[in-house]
Short mmCIF file of C-alpha atoms in Angstrom, two decimals:
data_model
loop_
_atom_site.label_atom_id
_atom_site.label_comp_id
_atom_site.label_asym_id
_atom_site.label_seq_id
_atom_site.Cartn_x
_atom_site.Cartn_y
_atom_site.Cartn_z
CA ASP A 1 -5.77 21.08 -24.38
CA THR A 2 -4.80 22.30 -20.92
CA GLY A 3 -5.51 19.10 -19.01
CA VAL A 4 -8.26 18.47 -16.48
CA SER A 5 -9.87 21.67 -15.27
CA GLN A 6 -11.81 22.07 -12.02
CA ASN A 7 -13.88 24.99 -10.82
CA PRO A 8 -13.95 26.65 -8.43
CA ARG A 9 -10.49 26.22 -6.91
CA HIS A 10 -11.78 27.11 -3.45
CA LYS A 11 -15.26 27.15 -1.93
CA ILE A 12 -16.24 28.25 1.55
CA THR A 13 -19.82 27.54 2.53
CA LYS A 14 -21.97 27.52 5.61
CA ARG A 15 -23.16 24.23 7.05
CA GLY A 16 -26.44 23.19 5.53
CA GLN A 17 -25.90 24.93 2.19
CA ASN A 18 -25.67 23.11 -1.13
CA VAL A 19 -22.54 23.32 -3.28
CA THR A 20 -21.74 22.24 -6.82
CA PHE A 21 -18.33 21.65 -8.39
CA ARG A 22 -17.49 21.30 -12.04
CA CYS A 23 -14.88 19.20 -13.82
CA ASP A 24 -13.85 19.47 -17.46
CA PRO A 25 -11.81 16.43 -18.47
CA ILE A 26 -9.31 16.10 -21.29
CA SER A 27 -11.51 16.21 -24.37
CA GLU A 28 -10.75 12.77 -25.80
CA HIS A 29 -11.01 10.97 -22.46
CA ASN A 30 -14.13 8.86 -22.05
CA ARG A 31 -13.69 8.04 -18.36
CA LEU A 32 -14.07 10.57 -15.56
CA TYR A 33 -13.45 9.97 -11.86
CA TRP A 34 -14.15 11.85 -8.64
CA TYR A 35 -11.99 11.47 -5.53
CA ARG A 36 -11.96 13.11 -2.11
CA GLN A 37 -8.79 13.90 -0.15
CA THR A 38 -8.82 14.96 3.47
CA LEU A 39 -5.85 16.52 5.23
CA GLY A 40 -2.95 14.13 5.66
CA GLN A 41 -4.61 11.31 3.76
CA GLY A 42 -4.45 9.87 0.28
CA PRO A 43 -7.32 10.45 -2.13
CA GLU A 44 -10.35 8.16 -1.79
CA PHE A 45 -12.47 7.02 -4.70
CA LEU A 46 -16.01 8.40 -4.89
CA THR A 47 -17.44 7.56 -8.30
CA TYR A 48 -16.66 7.25 -12.00
CA PHE A 49 -18.30 7.64 -15.38
CA GLN A 50 -17.75 6.04 -18.73
CA ASN A 51 -19.12 8.58 -21.16
CA GLU A 52 -22.43 9.64 -19.56
CA ALA A 53 -23.00 6.42 -17.61
CA GLN A 54 -22.16 6.38 -13.91
CA LEU A 55 -20.68 2.91 -13.48
CA GLU A 56 -19.65 2.78 -9.84
CA LYS A 57 -20.27 4.64 -6.60
CA SER A 58 -18.28 4.25 -3.41
CA ARG A 59 -20.00 3.74 -0.06
CA LEU A 60 -18.38 7.09 0.82
CA LEU A 61 -20.88 8.73 -1.53
CA SER A 62 -23.82 9.30 0.80
CA ASP A 63 -27.27 10.21 -0.50
CA ARG A 64 -26.37 13.89 -0.03
CA PHE A 65 -23.86 13.55 -2.87
CA SER A 66 -24.81 13.35 -6.52
CA ALA A 67 -22.68 13.38 -9.63
CA GLU A 68 -23.68 13.80 -13.24
CA ARG A 69 -22.06 13.78 -16.63
CA PRO A 70 -25.03 14.53 -18.87
CA LYS A 71 -23.37 14.69 -22.28
CA GLY A 72 -20.33 12.60 -21.57
CA SER A 73 -18.11 15.65 -21.42
CA PHE A 74 -17.97 17.80 -18.25
CA SER A 75 -19.19 16.52 -14.90
CA THR A 76 -20.69 18.11 -11.81
CA LEU A 77 -20.55 16.96 -8.21
CA GLU A 78 -23.22 18.34 -5.90
CA ILE A 79 -23.27 18.10 -2.14
CA GLN A 80 -26.57 18.90 -0.47
CA ARG A 81 -26.96 20.05 3.15
CA THR A 82 -23.20 20.29 3.66
CA GLU A 83 -21.66 19.16 6.95
CA GLN A 84 -18.33 20.09 8.48
CA GLY A 85 -17.09 16.58 7.73
CA ASP A 86 -17.46 17.32 4.02
CA SER A 87 -14.53 19.73 4.20
CA ALA A 88 -11.90 18.25 1.89
CA MET A 89 -10.20 18.56 -1.47
CA TYR A 90 -12.38 17.16 -4.24
CA LEU A 91 -10.31 15.85 -7.13
CA CYS A 92 -11.41 15.01 -10.62
CA ALA A 93 -9.45 12.83 -13.03
CA SER A 94 -9.92 11.49 -16.52
CA SER A 95 -8.51 8.70 -18.66
CA SER A 96 -8.85 7.42 -22.20
CA GLY A 97 -9.38 3.83 -21.10
CA THR A 98 -9.39 1.94 -17.85
CA ALA A 99 -7.44 2.88 -14.73
CA LYS A 100 -4.73 0.46 -15.83
CA ASN A 101 -2.74 3.27 -17.42
CA GLY A 102 -3.32 5.77 -14.64
CA TYR A 103 -5.24 8.99 -14.77
CA THR A 104 -4.67 12.69 -15.34
CA PHE A 105 -5.80 14.63 -12.28
CA GLY A 106 -7.08 18.16 -12.02
CA SER A 107 -5.84 20.57 -9.34
CA GLY A 108 -8.95 20.02 -7.24
CA THR A 109 -11.60 22.08 -5.50
CA ARG A 110 -10.97 22.76 -1.83
CA LEU A 111 -14.21 22.86 0.14
CA THR A 112 -14.39 24.40 3.59
CA VAL A 113 -17.66 24.07 5.50
CA VAL A 114 -17.98 26.54 8.38
CA ALA B 1 -9.31 -6.53 -2.31
CA GLN B 2 -6.24 -4.60 -3.35
CA SER B 3 -4.36 -2.32 -0.97
CA VAL B 4 -1.01 -0.60 -0.50
CA THR B 5 0.97 0.24 2.61
CA GLN B 6 3.52 3.03 2.61
CA LEU B 7 5.97 2.15 5.31
CA ASP B 8 7.17 5.66 6.15
CA SER B 9 5.00 8.72 6.71
CA HIS B 10 8.06 11.03 6.47
CA VAL B 11 11.47 10.60 4.84
CA SER B 12 14.23 13.18 5.14
CA VAL B 13 17.37 13.11 2.97
CA SER B 14 20.11 15.54 2.10
CA GLU B 15 20.27 17.09 -1.34
CA GLY B 16 22.40 14.92 -3.65
CA THR B 17 21.87 11.70 -1.67
CA PRO B 18 19.72 8.73 -2.72
CA VAL B 19 16.00 8.58 -2.08
CA LEU B 20 14.09 5.43 -1.08
CA LEU B 21 10.33 5.50 -0.49
CA ARG B 22 8.91 2.12 0.51
CA CYS B 23 5.63 0.56 -0.54
CA ASN B 24 4.14 -2.90 -0.06
CA TYR B 25 1.05 -4.04 -1.89
CA SER B 26 -1.62 -6.64 -1.40
CA SER B 27 -3.40 -8.12 -4.39
CA SER B 28 -4.90 -11.45 -5.27
CA TYR B 29 -3.63 -11.20 -8.83
CA SER B 30 -0.98 -9.36 -10.84
CA PRO B 31 -1.55 -5.73 -9.93
CA SER B 32 -1.21 -2.45 -11.76
CA LEU B 33 0.87 -0.18 -9.53
CA PHE B 34 1.67 3.50 -9.70
CA TRP B 35 3.53 6.26 -7.94
CA TYR B 36 2.03 9.74 -7.91
CA VAL B 37 3.58 12.95 -6.58
CA GLN B 38 1.70 15.92 -5.13
CA HIS B 39 3.44 19.25 -4.66
CA PRO B 40 1.85 21.77 -2.30
CA ASN B 41 -1.27 23.35 -3.76
CA LYS B 42 -0.88 21.40 -6.99
CA GLY B 43 -2.58 18.44 -8.56
CA LEU B 44 -1.40 14.85 -8.51
CA GLN B 45 1.15 13.97 -11.16
CA LEU B 46 1.87 10.45 -12.38
CA LEU B 47 5.55 9.57 -11.81
CA LEU B 48 5.54 6.02 -13.18
CA LYS B 49 3.43 2.90 -13.61
CA TYR B 50 3.87 -0.87 -13.58
CA THR B 51 1.46 -2.91 -15.69
CA SER B 52 3.07 -6.38 -15.85
CA ALA B 53 5.75 -5.55 -18.40
CA ALA B 54 9.34 -4.88 -17.24
CA THR B 55 9.77 -5.14 -13.48
CA LEU B 56 12.08 -2.11 -13.34
CA VAL B 57 10.05 0.91 -14.29
CA LYS B 58 11.56 4.28 -15.15
CA GLY B 59 9.56 7.40 -14.57
CA ILE B 60 9.91 11.14 -14.86
CA ASN B 61 12.48 13.31 -13.06
CA GLY B 62 14.94 10.43 -12.60
CA PHE B 63 12.67 8.26 -10.43
CA GLU B 64 12.53 4.47 -10.76
CA ALA B 65 10.57 1.69 -9.08
CA GLU B 66 11.09 -2.05 -9.03
CA PHE B 67 8.24 -4.53 -8.84
CA LYS B 68 9.21 -7.50 -6.63
CA LYS B 69 6.49 -10.11 -6.54
CA SER B 70 8.27 -12.30 -3.97
CA GLU B 71 8.42 -9.37 -1.55
CA THR B 72 5.11 -7.77 -2.64
CA SER B 73 6.99 -4.49 -2.86
CA PHE B 74 7.13 -1.54 -5.24
CA HIS B 75 9.70 0.82 -3.74
CA LEU B 76 10.46 4.18 -5.35
CA THR B 77 14.08 5.30 -5.73
CA LYS B 78 16.13 8.15 -7.09
CA PRO B 79 19.94 8.21 -7.14
CA SER B 80 20.34 11.87 -6.20
CA ALA B 81 17.74 14.04 -4.51
CA HIS B 82 17.03 17.56 -5.66
CA MET B 83 15.38 20.32 -3.65
CA SER B 84 12.47 20.31 -6.11
CA ASP B 85 11.68 16.69 -5.15
CA ALA B 86 10.24 17.83 -1.82
CA ALA B 87 6.59 16.77 -1.98
CA GLU B 88 4.05 14.15 -0.94
CA TYR B 89 4.39 10.79 -2.71
CA PHE B 90 1.60 8.24 -3.04
CA CYS B 91 1.89 4.57 -3.87
CA VAL B 92 -1.25 3.44 -5.68
CA VAL B 93 -2.81 0.14 -6.79
CA ARG B 94 -5.54 -0.26 -9.34
CA THR B 95 -8.78 -1.61 -7.92
CA SER B 96 -10.67 -3.72 -10.40
CA GLY B 97 -13.19 -6.49 -10.73
CA GLY B 98 -16.95 -6.54 -10.45
CA GLY B 99 -17.31 -3.42 -12.55
CA ALA B 100 -14.96 -1.41 -10.37
CA ASP B 101 -12.27 0.69 -11.98
CA GLY B 102 -10.59 2.88 -9.41
CA LEU B 103 -7.27 3.53 -7.78
CA THR B 104 -6.54 2.84 -4.11
CA PHE B 105 -4.00 5.25 -2.64
CA GLY B 106 -1.63 4.73 0.25
CA LYS B 107 -1.52 7.28 3.04
CA GLY B 108 1.43 9.05 1.48
CA THR B 109 5.08 9.69 2.31
CA HIS B 110 6.22 13.25 2.89
CA LEU B 111 9.69 13.68 1.36
CA ILE B 112 11.85 16.38 2.94
CA ILE B 113 15.07 17.48 1.24
CA GLN B 114 17.71 19.01 3.51
CA PRO B 115 20.07 21.52 1.87
#
């Protein structure tokens, strides 16, 4: 097991286009989290899944954002009609229980909207 | 609501001298607290965690943190800085209750190591 894997590492897209990111968590982890990190800031919570169920969504997750985890394994995060303000690092993390023990983070996908 | 405040945006120390990165938390109950480190172009790595056991927590790479309830602090220390410690450090509190299960990050402290 190589940890949490995110693809692609970098994505440059034109404003208005749709983008999709993928996260493969550590195989035995049942919880999966998405965070967003803008330059000079700490990561901000977006949403999380327990198995295939999406249990919480932040108010940061506008209706242009959607996340899925269809089989309780990998997850995708889609952004529709991208805006320049969506430019950020999108981080995925997984854990075997609650956040009480911390997470394992992936290296992130850096999105640049031009 | 839980929150953390990192008191310094930048800290600069000389190699071989002690490191102190300061963090204060706000929580209505006994919190779970963490320190994460982020090296340039790399993912976040968990340094250590406090989950209501011992108040002095030892982490990786020689880092420690002490939970002080009376001061609502969770400062990170290391006796002797190494060049490889240069990175961004985040103090983090678990956000829970009402179905929530996330982590709230501070704004980060950039640690600079002078040769």
